Amino acid sequence: MKLPLLAGAATRVGVAAALSALSCLPVAAQGVDYSKLEIKTTDLGRGVYLLGWRGGDSLILVGDDGVLLVDTSVARMGDKITAAIAKVSNKPIKLIINTHAHADHFGANEALAKGGATIVANDKLRERMANGFTAFNQAIPPSPPAALPMVTYADAMTIHFDGETVQLFHPPNAHTDSDTLVHFKRANVIHASGTIGGDGGYPFFDMGSGGSLAGMIVAEEKMLSLADDKTRIVADEGEPASPETLKASRHMLVTLRGRVQRLIEEGKSEDQAVAAKPTRDFDAKWVHQGNFVTGDAMTRLAYQSLTRVTPPTTPRR
Ligand SMILES: [Zn+2]
């Protein structure tokens, strides 16, 4: 697999450094001290809580039926997720939904499902977990059978749980090729499966895992179609985003796609496209300190994604 951003050697060094700060990584590679991480629980109303640890943040829905958990974080965070759930519910975990095949979203599946929870995910996620895969240049071995989703779906699924209607949608080739958008209709909360940037930063798509710029735009449009002006959209980390932020993100991605596509059609190389600074007027809003997705990185991602989907007969740079 290739790292998401590949250009010259200098860029590669930058990317390696940047990826080490990326939360949505198979975080075992990052040397994170999980003993120091604390989960911040935020009540989003109607029985839905955000469990945030600035990684692959989880959501729970609690009620008389038990607990529905969206994403299990990494294996070493499993005990902390269990403890955080115990603070708001004494019921067992009945259902687990994994949003996508990055290890900080399914790592503690086996431990958290051993009480009898049913794991649900997109077909592609199970396939990746069962066979093992590579993400961010790190090999993820095949998962044990007890960690695998036992219920999978292709395009959409609806779960009725404790009075809530939980709708699952699969946007093809968005953040990855295994994404599930999770919409809690009554609570008016959507888990974005990494298709919106954390803390209002540039969003990231993992082309090595089947993600694409076009798919990100479709995913954001899907979430906009589900949202009203009070919807909370949960990214991988940080405070939930507002519909305004989601609209702005979609506008930024569509504008960037148009600009980079034009540069490609003008015959510009990837480095020339970066030098043209097509993100210049977006960077002040979308580049955040500590976020590895800079304007230049965003341009490279867009360029690579758009040239990958160009028909092979079209001349490339
Ligand atoms: Zn991810």
PDB file of C-alpha atoms and ligand atoms in Angstrom:
ATOM      1  CA  MET A   1       0.000   0.000   0.000  1.00  0.00           C
ATOM      2  CA  LYS A   2       1.090   3.538  -0.574  1.00  0.00           C
ATOM      3  CA  LEU A   3       0.944   6.249   1.962  1.00  0.00           C
ATOM      4  CA  PRO A   4      -1.800   8.692   1.120  1.00  0.00           C
ATOM      5  CA  LEU A   5       0.573  11.422   0.046  1.00  0.00           C
ATOM      6  CA  LEU A   6       3.448  10.577  -2.209  1.00  0.00           C
ATOM      7  CA  ALA A   7       5.554  13.106  -4.016  1.00  0.00           C
ATOM      8  CA  GLY A   8       9.220  13.889  -3.537  1.00  0.00           C
ATOM      9  CA  ALA A   9      11.450  12.665  -0.773  1.00  0.00           C
ATOM     10  CA  ALA A  10      10.948  15.856   1.188  1.00  0.00           C
ATOM     11  CA  THR A  11       7.215  15.349   1.133  1.00  0.00           C
ATOM     12  CA  ARG A  12       7.605  11.779   2.244  1.00  0.00           C
ATOM     13  CA  VAL A  13       9.502  12.870   5.319  1.00  0.00           C
ATOM     14  CA  GLY A  14       6.819  15.438   6.028  1.00  0.00           C
ATOM     15  CA  VAL A  15       4.106  12.882   5.610  1.00  0.00           C
ATOM     16  CA  ALA A  16       5.806  10.386   7.891  1.00  0.00           C
ATOM     17  CA  ALA A  17       6.044  13.009  10.607  1.00  0.00           C
ATOM     18  CA  ALA A  18       2.527  14.161   9.974  1.00  0.00           C
ATOM     19  CA  LEU A  19       1.043  10.693  10.036  1.00  0.00           C
ATOM     20  CA  SER A  20       2.481  10.085  13.454  1.00  0.00           C
ATOM     21  CA  ALA A  21       0.183  12.844  14.682  1.00  0.00           C
ATOM     22  CA  LEU A  22      -2.832  11.483  12.901  1.00  0.00           C
ATOM     23  CA  SER A  23      -5.400  10.140  15.274  1.00  0.00           C
ATOM     24  CA  CYS A  24      -7.217   8.014  12.749  1.00  0.00           C
ATOM     25  CA  LEU A  25      -4.306   5.628  12.444  1.00  0.00           C
ATOM     26  CA  PRO A  26      -3.716   2.101  13.554  1.00  0.00           C
ATOM     27  CA  VAL A  27      -2.585   3.838  16.657  1.00  0.00           C
ATOM     28  CA  ALA A  28      -0.394   1.019  17.898  1.00  0.00           C
ATOM     29  CA  ALA A  29       2.178   2.579  15.568  1.00  0.00           C
ATOM     30  CA  GLN A  30       2.044   5.914  17.298  1.00  0.00           C
ATOM     31  CA  GLY A  31       3.479   4.950  20.665  1.00  0.00           C
ATOM     32  CA  VAL A  32       0.477   6.477  22.427  1.00  0.00           C
ATOM     33  CA  ASP A  33       0.400   6.019  26.185  1.00  0.00           C
ATOM     34  CA  TYR A  34      -3.177   4.879  26.645  1.00  0.00           C
ATOM     35  CA  SER A  35      -2.863   4.869  30.417  1.00  0.00           C
ATOM     36  CA  LYS A  36      -2.771   8.664  30.243  1.00  0.00           C
ATOM     37  CA  LEU A  37      -5.768   9.052  27.945  1.00  0.00           C
ATOM     38  CA  GLU A  38      -9.064   9.907  29.537  1.00  0.00           C
ATOM     39  CA  ILE A  39     -12.494   9.545  28.043  1.00  0.00           C
ATOM     40  CA  LYS A  40     -14.647  12.647  28.092  1.00  0.00           C
ATOM     41  CA  THR A  41     -18.346  11.775  28.146  1.00  0.00           C
ATOM     42  CA  THR A  42     -20.744  14.310  26.609  1.00  0.00           C
ATOM     43  CA  ASP A  43     -24.511  13.943  26.919  1.00  0.00           C
ATOM     44  CA  LEU A  44     -26.012  14.604  23.483  1.00  0.00           C
ATOM     45  CA  GLY A  45     -29.555  13.987  24.698  1.00  0.00           C
ATOM     46  CA  ARG A  46     -32.204  11.277  24.247  1.00  0.00           C
ATOM     47  CA  GLY A  47     -29.884   8.614  25.649  1.00  0.00           C
ATOM     48  CA  VAL A  48     -26.981   9.301  23.268  1.00  0.00           C
ATOM     49  CA  TYR A  49     -23.527  10.084  24.653  1.00  0.00           C
ATOM     50  CA  LEU A  50     -20.247  10.909  22.962  1.00  0.00           C
ATOM     51  CA  LEU A  51     -17.220   9.099  24.420  1.00  0.00           C
ATOM     52  CA  GLY A  52     -14.301  11.259  23.315  1.00  0.00           C
ATOM     53  CA  TRP A  53     -10.618  10.460  23.680  1.00  0.00           C
ATOM     54  CA  ARG A  54      -9.335  12.329  20.624  1.00  0.00           C
ATOM     55  CA  GLY A  55      -9.050   9.177  18.585  1.00  0.00           C
ATOM     56  CA  GLY A  56     -11.777   7.142  16.946  1.00  0.00           C
ATOM     57  CA  ASP A  57     -14.411   8.574  19.261  1.00  0.00           C
ATOM     58  CA  SER A  58     -17.371   6.389  20.204  1.00  0.00           C
ATOM     59  CA  LEU A  59     -21.079   7.016  20.619  1.00  0.00           C
ATOM     60  CA  ILE A  60     -23.433   5.103  22.880  1.00  0.00           C
ATOM     61  CA  LEU A  61     -27.201   4.897  23.026  1.00  0.00           C
ATOM     62  CA  VAL A  62     -28.407   3.748  26.423  1.00  0.00           C
ATOM     63  CA  GLY A  63     -31.881   2.698  27.515  1.00  0.00           C
ATOM     64  CA  ASP A  64     -33.918  -0.119  28.982  1.00  0.00           C
ATOM     65  CA  ASP A  65     -32.954  -2.409  26.099  1.00  0.00           C
ATOM     66  CA  GLY A  66     -29.268  -2.133  26.957  1.00  0.00           C
ATOM     67  CA  VAL A  67     -26.432  -0.293  25.286  1.00  0.00           C
ATOM     68  CA  LEU A  68     -25.782   0.275  21.595  1.00  0.00           C
ATOM     69  CA  LEU A  69     -22.135   1.209  21.010  1.00  0.00           C
ATOM     70  CA  VAL A  70     -20.765   2.851  17.877  1.00  0.00           C
ATOM     71  CA  ASP A  71     -17.035   2.030  17.527  1.00  0.00           C
ATOM     72  CA  THR A  72     -14.935   0.212  20.085  1.00  0.00           C
ATOM     73  CA  SER A  73     -11.670   2.223  19.855  1.00  0.00           C
ATOM     74  CA  VAL A  74      -8.334   0.424  20.114  1.00  0.00           C
ATOM     75  CA  ALA A  75      -7.893  -2.793  22.081  1.00  0.00           C
ATOM     76  CA  ARG A  76      -6.032  -1.105  24.893  1.00  0.00           C
ATOM     77  CA  MET A  77      -8.856   1.417  25.401  1.00  0.00           C
ATOM     78  CA  GLY A  78     -11.483  -1.297  25.864  1.00  0.00           C
ATOM     79  CA  ASP A  79     -11.455  -1.162  29.672  1.00  0.00           C
ATOM     80  CA  LYS A  80     -11.808   2.612  29.615  1.00  0.00           C
ATOM     81  CA  ILE A  81     -14.742   2.417  27.221  1.00  0.00           C
ATOM     82  CA  THR A  82     -16.352  -0.155  29.544  1.00  0.00           C
ATOM     83  CA  ALA A  83     -15.796   2.107  32.542  1.00  0.00           C
ATOM     84  CA  ALA A  84     -17.191   5.145  30.715  1.00  0.00           C
ATOM     85  CA  ILE A  85     -20.318   3.205  29.725  1.00  0.00           C
ATOM     86  CA  ALA A  86     -20.755   1.973  33.323  1.00  0.00           C
ATOM     87  CA  LYS A  87     -20.980   5.578  34.496  1.00  0.00           C
ATOM     88  CA  VAL A  88     -24.168   6.119  32.490  1.00  0.00           C
ATOM     89  CA  SER A  89     -25.713   2.637  32.269  1.00  0.00           C
ATOM     90  CA  ASN A  90     -25.631  -0.647  34.180  1.00  0.00           C
ATOM     91  CA  LYS A  91     -27.061  -2.510  31.190  1.00  0.00           C
ATOM     92  CA  PRO A  92     -25.033  -4.823  28.955  1.00  0.00           C
ATOM     93  CA  ILE A  93     -23.774  -3.874  25.503  1.00  0.00           C
ATOM     94  CA  LYS A  94     -26.278  -5.423  23.124  1.00  0.00           C
ATOM     95  CA  LEU A  95     -25.233  -4.012  19.782  1.00  0.00           C
ATOM     96  CA  ILE A  96     -21.949  -2.730  18.390  1.00  0.00           C
ATOM     97  CA  ILE A  97     -21.664  -0.827  15.111  1.00  0.00           C
ATOM     98  CA  ASN A  98     -18.200  -0.390  13.579  1.00  0.00           C
ATOM     99  CA  THR A  99     -18.102   2.664  11.308  1.00  0.00           C
ATOM    100  CA  HIS A 100     -15.023   1.812   9.241  1.00  0.00           C
ATOM    101  CA  ALA A 101     -11.891  -0.281   8.862  1.00  0.00           C
ATOM    102  CA  HIS A 102      -9.410   1.825  10.768  1.00  0.00           C
ATOM    103  CA  ALA A 103      -8.106   0.096  13.846  1.00  0.00           C
ATOM    104  CA  ASP A 104      -9.182   2.815  16.269  1.00  0.00           C
ATOM    105  CA  HIS A 105     -12.810   1.987  15.403  1.00  0.00           C
ATOM    106  CA  PHE A 106     -12.892  -1.800  15.914  1.00  0.00           C
ATOM    107  CA  GLY A 107      -9.819  -2.633  18.019  1.00  0.00           C
ATOM    108  CA  ALA A 108     -11.679  -3.574  21.211  1.00  0.00           C
ATOM    109  CA  ASN A 109     -14.459  -5.506  19.445  1.00  0.00           C
ATOM    110  CA  GLU A 110     -13.612  -8.875  20.957  1.00  0.00           C
ATOM    111  CA  ALA A 111     -13.449  -7.628  24.534  1.00  0.00           C
ATOM    112  CA  LEU A 112     -16.552  -5.457  24.307  1.00  0.00           C
ATOM    113  CA  ALA A 113     -18.680  -8.069  22.499  1.00  0.00           C
ATOM    114  CA  LYS A 114     -17.856 -10.987  24.765  1.00  0.00           C
ATOM    115  CA  GLY A 115     -20.936 -10.349  26.904  1.00  0.00           C
ATOM    116  CA  GLY A 116     -23.048 -11.307  23.921  1.00  0.00           C
ATOM    117  CA  ALA A 117     -23.240  -8.138  21.836  1.00  0.00           C
ATOM    118  CA  THR A 118     -24.023  -8.419  18.130  1.00  0.00           C
ATOM    119  CA  ILE A 119     -21.525  -6.583  15.908  1.00  0.00           C
ATOM    120  CA  VAL A 120     -22.885  -4.817  12.821  1.00  0.00           C
ATOM    121  CA  ALA A 121     -20.916  -3.265   9.965  1.00  0.00           C
ATOM    122  CA  ASN A 122     -20.702  -2.801   6.235  1.00  0.00           C
ATOM    123  CA  ASP A 123     -19.863  -5.914   4.198  1.00  0.00           C
ATOM    124  CA  LYS A 124     -16.493  -4.494   3.213  1.00  0.00           C
ATOM    125  CA  LEU A 125     -15.408  -3.909   6.795  1.00  0.00           C
ATOM    126  CA  ARG A 126     -15.950  -7.545   7.694  1.00  0.00           C
ATOM    127  CA  GLU A 127     -14.046  -8.592   4.588  1.00  0.00           C
ATOM    128  CA  ARG A 128     -11.088  -6.397   5.530  1.00  0.00           C
ATOM    129  CA  MET A 129     -11.083  -7.548   9.155  1.00  0.00           C
ATOM    130  CA  ALA A 130     -11.407 -11.224   8.212  1.00  0.00           C
ATOM    131  CA  ASN A 131      -8.591 -11.132   5.670  1.00  0.00           C
ATOM    132  CA  GLY A 132      -6.316  -8.569   7.277  1.00  0.00           C
ATOM    133  CA  PHE A 133      -5.315  -5.425   5.438  1.00  0.00           C
ATOM    134  CA  THR A 134      -2.858  -2.573   5.339  1.00  0.00           C
ATOM    135  CA  ALA A 135      -3.715   0.951   6.421  1.00  0.00           C
ATOM    136  CA  PHE A 136      -1.272   3.843   6.769  1.00  0.00           C
ATOM    137  CA  ASN A 137       1.544   1.518   5.816  1.00  0.00           C
ATOM    138  CA  GLN A 138       0.858  -0.748   8.763  1.00  0.00           C
ATOM    139  CA  ALA A 139      -0.276  -4.344   8.382  1.00  0.00           C
ATOM    140  CA  ILE A 140      -3.426  -5.145  10.337  1.00  0.00           C
ATOM    141  CA  PRO A 141      -3.583  -8.924  10.843  1.00  0.00           C
ATOM    142  CA  PRO A 142      -6.808 -10.881  10.357  1.00  0.00           C
ATOM    143  CA  SER A 143      -9.125 -10.399  13.339  1.00  0.00           C
ATOM    144  CA  PRO A 144     -10.186 -13.368  15.489  1.00  0.00           C
ATOM    145  CA  PRO A 145     -13.681 -14.697  14.707  1.00  0.00           C
ATOM    146  CA  ALA A 146     -15.104 -13.264  17.934  1.00  0.00           C
ATOM    147  CA  ALA A 147     -14.152  -9.743  16.798  1.00  0.00           C
ATOM    148  CA  LEU A 148     -15.812  -9.981  13.391  1.00  0.00           C
ATOM    149  CA  PRO A 149     -19.176  -8.395  12.613  1.00  0.00           C
ATOM    150  CA  MET A 150     -21.829 -11.097  12.480  1.00  0.00           C
ATOM    151  CA  VAL A 151     -24.425  -8.921  10.771  1.00  0.00           C
ATOM    152  CA  THR A 152     -23.340  -7.006   7.683  1.00  0.00           C
ATOM    153  CA  TYR A 153     -25.125  -4.950   5.057  1.00  0.00           C
ATOM    154  CA  ALA A 154     -24.362  -3.510   1.625  1.00  0.00           C
ATOM    155  CA  ASP A 155     -26.074  -0.122   1.217  1.00  0.00           C
ATOM    156  CA  ALA A 156     -28.361   0.706   4.135  1.00  0.00           C
ATOM    157  CA  MET A 157     -29.900  -0.790   7.251  1.00  0.00           C
ATOM    158  CA  THR A 158     -32.281   0.384   9.962  1.00  0.00           C
ATOM    159  CA  ILE A 159     -32.005  -0.685  13.592  1.00  0.00           C
ATOM    160  CA  HIS A 160     -34.810  -0.089  16.095  1.00  0.00           C
ATOM    161  CA  PHE A 161     -33.370   0.113  19.578  1.00  0.00           C
ATOM    162  CA  ASP A 162     -34.992   1.392  22.740  1.00  0.00           C
ATOM    163  CA  GLY A 163     -37.380   3.706  20.941  1.00  0.00           C
ATOM    164  CA  GLU A 164     -34.656   5.154  18.726  1.00  0.00           C
ATOM    165  CA  THR A 165     -34.428   4.628  14.980  1.00  0.00           C
ATOM    166  CA  VAL A 166     -30.802   4.141  13.997  1.00  0.00           C
ATOM    167  CA  GLN A 167     -30.213   4.358  10.270  1.00  0.00           C
ATOM    168  CA  LEU A 168     -27.001   3.081   8.724  1.00  0.00           C
ATOM    169  CA  PHE A 169     -25.880   4.276   5.296  1.00  0.00           C
ATOM    170  CA  HIS A 170     -22.837   3.161   3.332  1.00  0.00           C
ATOM    171  CA  PRO A 171     -21.310   5.938   1.216  1.00  0.00           C
ATOM    172  CA  PRO A 172     -19.037   4.151  -1.275  1.00  0.00           C
ATOM    173  CA  ASN A 173     -15.333   5.063  -1.336  1.00  0.00           C
ATOM    174  CA  ALA A 174     -15.481   8.039   1.030  1.00  0.00           C
ATOM    175  CA  HIS A 175     -13.151   8.130   4.092  1.00  0.00           C
ATOM    176  CA  THR A 176     -12.506   4.435   3.297  1.00  0.00           C
ATOM    177  CA  ASP A 177     -14.391   1.818   1.289  1.00  0.00           C
ATOM    178  CA  SER A 178     -16.076   0.423   4.412  1.00  0.00           C
ATOM    179  CA  ASP A 179     -17.780   3.491   5.897  1.00  0.00           C
ATOM    180  CA  THR A 180     -21.081   3.559   7.747  1.00  0.00           C
ATOM    181  CA  LEU A 181     -22.843   6.842   8.480  1.00  0.00           C
ATOM    182  CA  VAL A 182     -24.905   6.304  11.631  1.00  0.00           C
ATOM    183  CA  HIS A 183     -27.978   8.489  12.031  1.00  0.00           C
ATOM    184  CA  PHE A 184     -29.790   8.578  15.379  1.00  0.00           C
ATOM    185  CA  LYS A 185     -33.059  10.105  14.222  1.00  0.00           C
ATOM    186  CA  ARG A 186     -34.668  10.899  17.579  1.00  0.00           C
ATOM    187  CA  ALA A 187     -31.476  12.259  19.122  1.00  0.00           C
ATOM    188  CA  ASN A 188     -30.640  14.098  15.882  1.00  0.00           C
ATOM    189  CA  VAL A 189     -27.021  12.937  15.882  1.00  0.00           C
ATOM    190  CA  ILE A 190     -24.956  11.560  12.982  1.00  0.00           C
ATOM    191  CA  HIS A 191     -21.666   9.682  13.302  1.00  0.00           C
ATOM    192  CA  ALA A 192     -19.735  10.727  10.193  1.00  0.00           C
ATOM    193  CA  SER A 193     -17.348   7.746   9.987  1.00  0.00           C
ATOM    194  CA  GLY A 194     -14.409  10.082   9.402  1.00  0.00           C
ATOM    195  CA  THR A 195     -16.033  11.881   6.458  1.00  0.00           C
ATOM    196  CA  ILE A 196     -15.788  15.274   8.172  1.00  0.00           C
ATOM    197  CA  GLY A 197     -12.641  16.710   9.747  1.00  0.00           C
ATOM    198  CA  GLY A 198     -12.188  16.654  13.526  1.00  0.00           C
ATOM    199  CA  ASP A 199     -12.552  20.031  15.244  1.00  0.00           C
ATOM    200  CA  GLY A 200     -13.471  21.713  11.956  1.00  0.00           C
ATOM    201  CA  GLY A 201     -10.167  20.887  10.252  1.00  0.00           C
ATOM    202  CA  TYR A 202      -9.675  19.638   6.712  1.00  0.00           C
ATOM    203  CA  PRO A 203     -11.231  16.198   6.320  1.00  0.00           C
ATOM    204  CA  PHE A 204      -9.046  13.257   5.357  1.00  0.00           C
ATOM    205  CA  PHE A 205      -9.694  10.347   3.050  1.00  0.00           C
ATOM    206  CA  ASP A 206      -7.538   7.238   3.028  1.00  0.00           C
ATOM    207  CA  MET A 207      -7.009   6.287  -0.603  1.00  0.00           C
ATOM    208  CA  GLY A 208      -4.982   3.236   0.459  1.00  0.00           C
ATOM    209  CA  SER A 209      -8.197   1.973   2.096  1.00  0.00           C
ATOM    210  CA  GLY A 210     -10.421   2.824  -0.844  1.00  0.00           C
ATOM    211  CA  GLY A 211     -11.322   6.393   0.129  1.00  0.00           C
ATOM    212  CA  SER A 212     -11.798   9.168  -2.443  1.00  0.00           C
ATOM    213  CA  LEU A 213     -12.543  12.869  -2.765  1.00  0.00           C
ATOM    214  CA  ALA A 214     -15.691  12.238  -4.809  1.00  0.00           C
ATOM    215  CA  GLY A 215     -16.954   9.789  -2.199  1.00  0.00           C
ATOM    216  CA  MET A 216     -16.323  12.282   0.618  1.00  0.00           C
ATOM    217  CA  ILE A 217     -18.482  14.840  -1.170  1.00  0.00           C
ATOM    218  CA  VAL A 218     -21.266  12.304  -1.658  1.00  0.00           C
ATOM    219  CA  ALA A 219     -21.046  11.296   2.024  1.00  0.00           C
ATOM    220  CA  GLU A 220     -21.259  14.916   3.159  1.00  0.00           C
ATOM    221  CA  GLU A 221     -24.227  15.513   0.849  1.00  0.00           C
ATOM    222  CA  LYS A 222     -25.931  12.455   2.299  1.00  0.00           C
ATOM    223  CA  MET A 223     -25.438  13.784   5.829  1.00  0.00           C
ATOM    224  CA  LEU A 224     -26.768  17.207   4.770  1.00  0.00           C
ATOM    225  CA  SER A 225     -29.877  15.505   3.409  1.00  0.00           C
ATOM    226  CA  LEU A 226     -30.433  13.918   6.831  1.00  0.00           C
ATOM    227  CA  ALA A 227     -29.656  16.999   8.908  1.00  0.00           C
ATOM    228  CA  ASP A 228     -31.668  19.946  10.120  1.00  0.00           C
ATOM    229  CA  ASP A 229     -30.237  23.068  11.732  1.00  0.00           C
ATOM    230  CA  LYS A 230     -29.827  21.358  15.118  1.00  0.00           C
ATOM    231  CA  THR A 231     -28.129  18.135  14.048  1.00  0.00           C
ATOM    232  CA  ARG A 232     -24.811  17.276  15.702  1.00  0.00           C
ATOM    233  CA  ILE A 233     -22.289  15.591  13.407  1.00  0.00           C
ATOM    234  CA  VAL A 234     -19.662  13.492  15.163  1.00  0.00           C
ATOM    235  CA  ALA A 235     -16.185  13.360  13.620  1.00  0.00           C
ATOM    236  CA  ASP A 236     -13.383  11.078  14.725  1.00  0.00           C
ATOM    237  CA  GLU A 237     -12.446  13.560  17.401  1.00  0.00           C
ATOM    238  CA  GLY A 238     -13.366  16.872  18.947  1.00  0.00           C
ATOM    239  CA  GLU A 239     -16.695  18.538  19.544  1.00  0.00           C
ATOM    240  CA  PRO A 240     -19.563  17.545  17.250  1.00  0.00           C
ATOM    241  CA  ALA A 241     -19.772  19.694  14.129  1.00  0.00           C
ATOM    242  CA  SER A 242     -22.770  21.836  13.258  1.00  0.00           C
ATOM    243  CA  PRO A 243     -24.680  21.616   9.977  1.00  0.00           C
ATOM    244  CA  GLU A 244     -23.082  24.961   9.048  1.00  0.00           C
ATOM    245  CA  THR A 245     -19.638  23.416   9.373  1.00  0.00           C
ATOM    246  CA  LEU A 246     -20.769  20.426   7.328  1.00  0.00           C
ATOM    247  CA  LYS A 247     -22.140  22.730   4.613  1.00  0.00           C
ATOM    248  CA  ALA A 248     -18.906  24.699   4.596  1.00  0.00           C
ATOM    249  CA  SER A 249     -16.887  21.476   4.362  1.00  0.00           C
ATOM    250  CA  ARG A 250     -18.930  20.273   1.407  1.00  0.00           C
ATOM    251  CA  HIS A 251     -18.547  23.672  -0.295  1.00  0.00           C
ATOM    252  CA  MET A 252     -14.794  23.630   0.300  1.00  0.00           C
ATOM    253  CA  LEU A 253     -14.425  20.082  -1.097  1.00  0.00           C
ATOM    254  CA  VAL A 254     -16.521  20.822  -4.178  1.00  0.00           C
ATOM    255  CA  THR A 255     -14.614  24.068  -4.840  1.00  0.00           C
ATOM    256  CA  LEU A 256     -11.265  22.370  -4.361  1.00  0.00           C
ATOM    257  CA  ARG A 257     -12.281  19.537  -6.659  1.00  0.00           C
ATOM    258  CA  GLY A 258     -13.139  22.063  -9.392  1.00  0.00           C
ATOM    259  CA  ARG A 259      -9.890  23.963  -8.982  1.00  0.00           C
ATOM    260  CA  VAL A 260      -7.647  20.895  -8.933  1.00  0.00           C
ATOM    261  CA  GLN A 261      -9.522  19.319 -11.832  1.00  0.00           C
ATOM    262  CA  ARG A 262      -8.828  22.472 -13.845  1.00  0.00           C
ATOM    263  CA  LEU A 263      -5.127  22.299 -13.003  1.00  0.00           C
ATOM    264  CA  ILE A 264      -5.065  18.654 -14.096  1.00  0.00           C
ATOM    265  CA  GLU A 265      -6.771  19.535 -17.359  1.00  0.00           C
ATOM    266  CA  GLU A 266      -4.188  22.269 -17.902  1.00  0.00           C
ATOM    267  CA  GLY A 267      -1.553  19.545 -17.728  1.00  0.00           C
ATOM    268  CA  LYS A 268      -0.092  20.590 -14.399  1.00  0.00           C
ATOM    269  CA  SER A 269       1.919  18.029 -12.443  1.00  0.00           C
ATOM    270  CA  GLU A 270       1.074  17.321  -8.819  1.00  0.00           C
ATOM    271  CA  ASP A 271       3.881  19.569  -7.606  1.00  0.00           C
ATOM    272  CA  GLN A 272       2.753  22.334  -9.954  1.00  0.00           C
ATOM    273  CA  ALA A 273      -0.788  21.971  -8.660  1.00  0.00           C
ATOM    274  CA  VAL A 274       0.499  22.325  -5.094  1.00  0.00           C
ATOM    275  CA  ALA A 275       2.517  25.399  -6.117  1.00  0.00           C
ATOM    276  CA  ALA A 276      -0.655  26.976  -7.528  1.00  0.00           C
ATOM    277  CA  LYS A 277      -2.059  26.972  -3.966  1.00  0.00           C
ATOM    278  CA  PRO A 278      -5.668  26.121  -4.804  1.00  0.00           C
ATOM    279  CA  THR A 279      -6.519  25.980  -1.092  1.00  0.00           C
ATOM    280  CA  ARG A 280      -5.121  29.442  -0.345  1.00  0.00           C
ATOM    281  CA  ASP A 281      -8.414  31.050   0.680  1.00  0.00           C
ATOM    282  CA  PHE A 282      -9.498  27.980   2.667  1.00  0.00           C
ATOM    283  CA  ASP A 283      -6.404  27.372   4.766  1.00  0.00           C
ATOM    284  CA  ALA A 284      -7.094  29.984   7.438  1.00  0.00           C
ATOM    285  CA  LYS A 285     -10.337  28.208   8.328  1.00  0.00           C
ATOM    286  CA  TRP A 286      -9.431  24.564   7.755  1.00  0.00           C
ATOM    287  CA  VAL A 287      -5.790  24.183   8.795  1.00  0.00           C
ATOM    288  CA  HIS A 288      -5.520  23.672  12.508  1.00  0.00           C
ATOM    289  CA  GLN A 289      -2.424  23.407  14.592  1.00  0.00           C
ATOM    290  CA  GLY A 290      -1.607  19.762  15.161  1.00  0.00           C
ATOM    291  CA  ASN A 291      -3.731  18.574  12.244  1.00  0.00           C
ATOM    292  CA  PHE A 292      -1.536  16.915   9.639  1.00  0.00           C
ATOM    293  CA  VAL A 293      -3.839  17.863   6.750  1.00  0.00           C
ATOM    294  CA  THR A 294      -2.335  21.131   5.558  1.00  0.00           C
ATOM    295  CA  GLY A 295      -3.518  22.991   2.468  1.00  0.00           C
ATOM    296  CA  ASP A 296      -0.720  21.438   0.416  1.00  0.00           C
ATOM    297  CA  ALA A 297      -1.543  17.962   1.722  1.00  0.00           C
ATOM    298  CA  MET A 298      -5.181  18.536   0.823  1.00  0.00           C
ATOM    299  CA  THR A 299      -4.170  19.541  -2.699  1.00  0.00           C
ATOM    300  CA  ARG A 300      -2.080  16.376  -3.077  1.00  0.00           C
ATOM    301  CA  LEU A 301      -4.939  14.222  -1.814  1.00  0.00           C
ATOM    302  CA  ALA A 302      -7.333  15.879  -4.255  1.00  0.00           C
ATOM    303  CA  TYR A 303      -4.904  15.622  -7.175  1.00  0.00           C
ATOM    304  CA  GLN A 304      -4.153  11.965  -6.517  1.00  0.00           C
ATOM    305  CA  SER A 305      -7.796  11.068  -6.065  1.00  0.00           C
ATOM    306  CA  LEU A 306      -8.894  12.882  -9.213  1.00  0.00           C
ATOM    307  CA  THR A 307      -6.138  11.408 -11.369  1.00  0.00           C
ATOM    308  CA  ARG A 308      -6.788   7.913 -10.064  1.00  0.00           C
ATOM    309  CA  VAL A 309     -10.379   8.009 -11.253  1.00  0.00           C
ATOM    310  CA  THR A 310      -9.479   9.534 -14.633  1.00  0.00           C
ATOM    311  CA  PRO A 311     -10.080   7.022 -17.435  1.00  0.00           C
ATOM    312  CA  PRO A 312      -6.795   5.324 -18.352  1.00  0.00           C
ATOM    313  CA  THR A 313      -6.909   6.638 -21.925  1.00  0.00           C
ATOM    314  CA  THR A 314      -6.534  10.223 -20.675  1.00  0.00           C
ATOM    315  CA  PRO A 315      -2.907  11.329 -20.618  1.00  0.00           C
ATOM    316  CA  ARG A 316      -1.512  11.754 -17.127  1.00  0.00           C
ATOM    317  CA  ARG A 317       0.983  14.292 -15.900  1.00  0.00           C
TER     318      ARG A 317
HETATM  319 ZN    ZN B   1     -10.630   6.633   9.969  1.00  0.00          ZN
END
